[in-house]
Amino acid sequence: MTREPRLEIEYCTQCRWLMRTAWTAQELLTTFPQELGEVALIPSTGGVFDVRLDGETLWSRKAEGGFAEIPLLKQMVRDRIAPDRKLGHSDRKAAGDESHGS
């Protein structure tokens, strides 16, 4: 039985991205312990590192040209599953980047 919402992180085993994948999953589960129903780590090949929420791609390393910063991923997940939720330092960092770049 799948619990909703389901977050998937598909990662390249050839690139040895399991540790990055596990850390990303840990960060998202720590931030959204009640809101996320399931986090799946999906081994793949070919340089893939995709983050999907209920089938919607939030981030694709190939399409975006690199890895997403964790605060950005947290904001993307929050905007979809808990839009009224404050993220503390993750929100403040994004606001600080827009104003002075500090």
PDB file of N, CA and C in Angstrom, residues 5-11 28 36 38-44 48-60 73 77 80:
ATOM      1  N   PRO A   5       1.491  11.874   0.683  1.00  0.00           N
ATOM      2  CA  PRO A   5       2.145  11.952  -0.617  1.00  0.00           C
ATOM      3  C   PRO A   5       3.425  11.111  -0.658  1.00  0.00           C
ATOM      4  N   ARG A   6       3.765  10.685  -1.847  1.00  0.00           N
ATOM      5  CA  ARG A   6       4.947   9.848  -2.065  1.00  0.00           C
ATOM      6  C   ARG A   6       6.034  10.676  -2.731  1.00  0.00           C
ATOM      7  N   LEU A   7       7.189  10.737  -2.097  1.00  0.00           N
ATOM      8  CA  LEU A   7       8.349  11.420  -2.656  1.00  0.00           C
ATOM      9  C   LEU A   7       9.306  10.355  -3.171  1.00  0.00           C
ATOM     10  N   GLU A   8       9.775  10.534  -4.386  1.00  0.00           N
ATOM     11  CA  GLU A   8      10.726   9.596  -4.976  1.00  0.00           C
ATOM     12  C   GLU A   8      12.012  10.336  -5.311  1.00  0.00           C
ATOM     13  N   ILE A   9      13.123   9.686  -5.016  1.00  0.00           N
ATOM     14  CA  ILE A   9      14.419  10.195  -5.443  1.00  0.00           C
ATOM     15  C   ILE A   9      15.067   9.087  -6.263  1.00  0.00           C
ATOM     16  N   GLU A  10      15.165   9.332  -7.570  1.00  0.00           N
ATOM     17  CA  GLU A  10      15.809   8.379  -8.468  1.00  0.00           C
ATOM     18  C   GLU A  10      17.243   8.835  -8.659  1.00  0.00           C
ATOM     19  N   TYR A  11      18.182   7.921  -8.447  1.00  0.00           N
ATOM     20  CA  TYR A  11      19.600   8.308  -8.438  1.00  0.00           C
ATOM     21  C   TYR A  11      20.439   7.302  -9.202  1.00  0.00           C
ATOM     22  N   LEU A  28      14.523  15.837   4.033  1.00  0.00           N
ATOM     23  CA  LEU A  28      13.108  16.048   3.739  1.00  0.00           C
ATOM     24  C   LEU A  28      12.213  15.348   4.761  1.00  0.00           C
ATOM     25  N   LEU A  36       4.829  13.895   4.850  1.00  0.00           N
ATOM     26  CA  LEU A  36       5.208  12.928   3.824  1.00  0.00           C
ATOM     27  C   LEU A  36       4.742  11.540   4.227  1.00  0.00           C
ATOM     28  N   GLU A  38       5.533   8.752   2.371  1.00  0.00           N
ATOM     29  CA  GLU A  38       6.524   7.760   1.961  1.00  0.00           C
ATOM     30  C   GLU A  38       7.644   8.456   1.209  1.00  0.00           C
ATOM     31  N   VAL A  39       8.871   7.956   1.384  1.00  0.00           N
ATOM     32  CA  VAL A  39      10.006   8.402   0.587  1.00  0.00           C
ATOM     33  C   VAL A  39      10.643   7.146  -0.002  1.00  0.00           C
ATOM     34  N   ALA A  40      10.766   7.121  -1.321  1.00  0.00           N
ATOM     35  CA  ALA A  40      11.338   5.970  -2.015  1.00  0.00           C
ATOM     36  C   ALA A  40      12.648   6.373  -2.668  1.00  0.00           C
ATOM     37  N   LEU A  41      13.678   5.539  -2.485  1.00  0.00           N
ATOM     38  CA  LEU A  41      14.961   5.716  -3.149  1.00  0.00           C
ATOM     39  C   LEU A  41      15.010   4.717  -4.297  1.00  0.00           C
ATOM     40  N   ILE A  42      15.163   5.224  -5.513  1.00  0.00           N
ATOM     41  CA  ILE A  42      15.053   4.387  -6.700  1.00  0.00           C
ATOM     42  C   ILE A  42      16.399   4.335  -7.420  1.00  0.00           C
ATOM     43  N   PRO A  43      17.104   3.190  -7.339  1.00  0.00           N
ATOM     44  CA  PRO A  43      18.377   3.074  -8.034  1.00  0.00           C
ATOM     45  C   PRO A  43      18.176   3.076  -9.550  1.00  0.00           C
ATOM     46  N   SER A  44      19.090   3.760 -10.251  1.00  0.00           N
ATOM     47  CA  SER A  44      19.006   3.870 -11.700  1.00  0.00           C
ATOM     48  C   SER A  44      20.425   4.019 -12.235  1.00  0.00           C
ATOM     49  N   VAL A  48      21.334   9.986 -13.610  1.00  0.00           N
ATOM     50  CA  VAL A  48      20.054  10.543 -13.185  1.00  0.00           C
ATOM     51  C   VAL A  48      20.072  10.903 -11.703  1.00  0.00           C
ATOM     52  N   PHE A  49      19.464  12.028 -11.369  1.00  0.00           N
ATOM     53  CA  PHE A  49      19.154  12.398  -9.987  1.00  0.00           C
ATOM     54  C   PHE A  49      17.891  13.248 -10.065  1.00  0.00           C
ATOM     55  N   ASP A  50      16.745  12.573  -9.956  1.00  0.00           N
ATOM     56  CA  ASP A  50      15.445  13.227 -10.092  1.00  0.00           C
ATOM     57  C   ASP A  50      14.677  13.121  -8.789  1.00  0.00           C
ATOM     58  N   VAL A  51      14.024  14.207  -8.417  1.00  0.00           N
ATOM     59  CA  VAL A  51      13.181  14.234  -7.226  1.00  0.00           C
ATOM     60  C   VAL A  51      11.751  14.457  -7.706  1.00  0.00           C
ATOM     61  N   ARG A  52      10.857  13.528  -7.340  1.00  0.00           N
ATOM     62  CA  ARG A  52       9.459  13.607  -7.757  1.00  0.00           C
ATOM     63  C   ARG A  52       8.542  13.526  -6.547  1.00  0.00           C
ATOM     64  N   LEU A  53       7.448  14.257  -6.619  1.00  0.00           N
ATOM     65  CA  LEU A  53       6.424  14.216  -5.579  1.00  0.00           C
ATOM     66  C   LEU A  53       5.117  13.826  -6.246  1.00  0.00           C
ATOM     67  N   ASP A  54       4.580  12.677  -5.866  1.00  0.00           N
ATOM     68  CA  ASP A  54       3.348  12.151  -6.474  1.00  0.00           C
ATOM     69  C   ASP A  54       3.418  12.185  -7.995  1.00  0.00           C
ATOM     70  N   GLY A  55       4.572  11.793  -8.536  1.00  0.00           N
ATOM     71  CA  GLY A  55       4.737  11.695  -9.981  1.00  0.00           C
ATOM     72  C   GLY A  55       5.163  12.978 -10.674  1.00  0.00           C
ATOM     73  N   GLU A  56       5.098  14.115  -9.994  1.00  0.00           N
ATOM     74  CA  GLU A  56       5.507  15.395 -10.579  1.00  0.00           C
ATOM     75  C   GLU A  56       6.993  15.613 -10.302  1.00  0.00           C
ATOM     76  N   THR A  57       7.764  15.862 -11.353  1.00  0.00           N
ATOM     77  CA  THR A  57       9.189  16.114 -11.183  1.00  0.00           C
ATOM     78  C   THR A  57       9.400  17.495 -10.581  1.00  0.00           C
ATOM     79  N   LEU A  58      10.030  17.518  -9.401  1.00  0.00           N
ATOM     80  CA  LEU A  58      10.382  18.778  -8.759  1.00  0.00           C
ATOM     81  C   LEU A  58      11.763  19.243  -9.201  1.00  0.00           C
ATOM     82  N   TRP A  59      12.667  18.294  -9.401  1.00  0.00           N
ATOM     83  CA  TRP A  59      14.030  18.633  -9.782  1.00  0.00           C
ATOM     84  C   TRP A  59      14.624  17.486 -10.588  1.00  0.00           C
ATOM     85  N   SER A  60      15.261  17.813 -11.677  1.00  0.00           N
ATOM     86  CA  SER A  60      15.998  16.847 -12.483  1.00  0.00           C
ATOM     87  C   SER A  60      17.409  17.394 -12.695  1.00  0.00           C
ATOM     88  N   LEU A  73      14.807  22.573  -2.330  1.00  0.00           N
ATOM     89  CA  LEU A  73      13.957  21.375  -2.381  1.00  0.00           C
ATOM     90  C   LEU A  73      12.892  21.413  -1.282  1.00  0.00           C
ATOM     91  N   VAL A  77       8.856  21.239  -1.943  1.00  0.00           N
ATOM     92  CA  VAL A  77       7.986  20.243  -1.310  1.00  0.00           C
ATOM     93  C   VAL A  77       6.939  20.942  -0.452  1.00  0.00           C
ATOM     94  N   ARG A  80       3.891  22.430  -2.096  1.00  0.00           N
ATOM     95  CA  ARG A  80       2.907  21.472  -2.602  1.00  0.00           C
ATOM     96  C   ARG A  80       2.140  20.740  -1.506  1.00  0.00           C
TER      97      ARG A  80
END
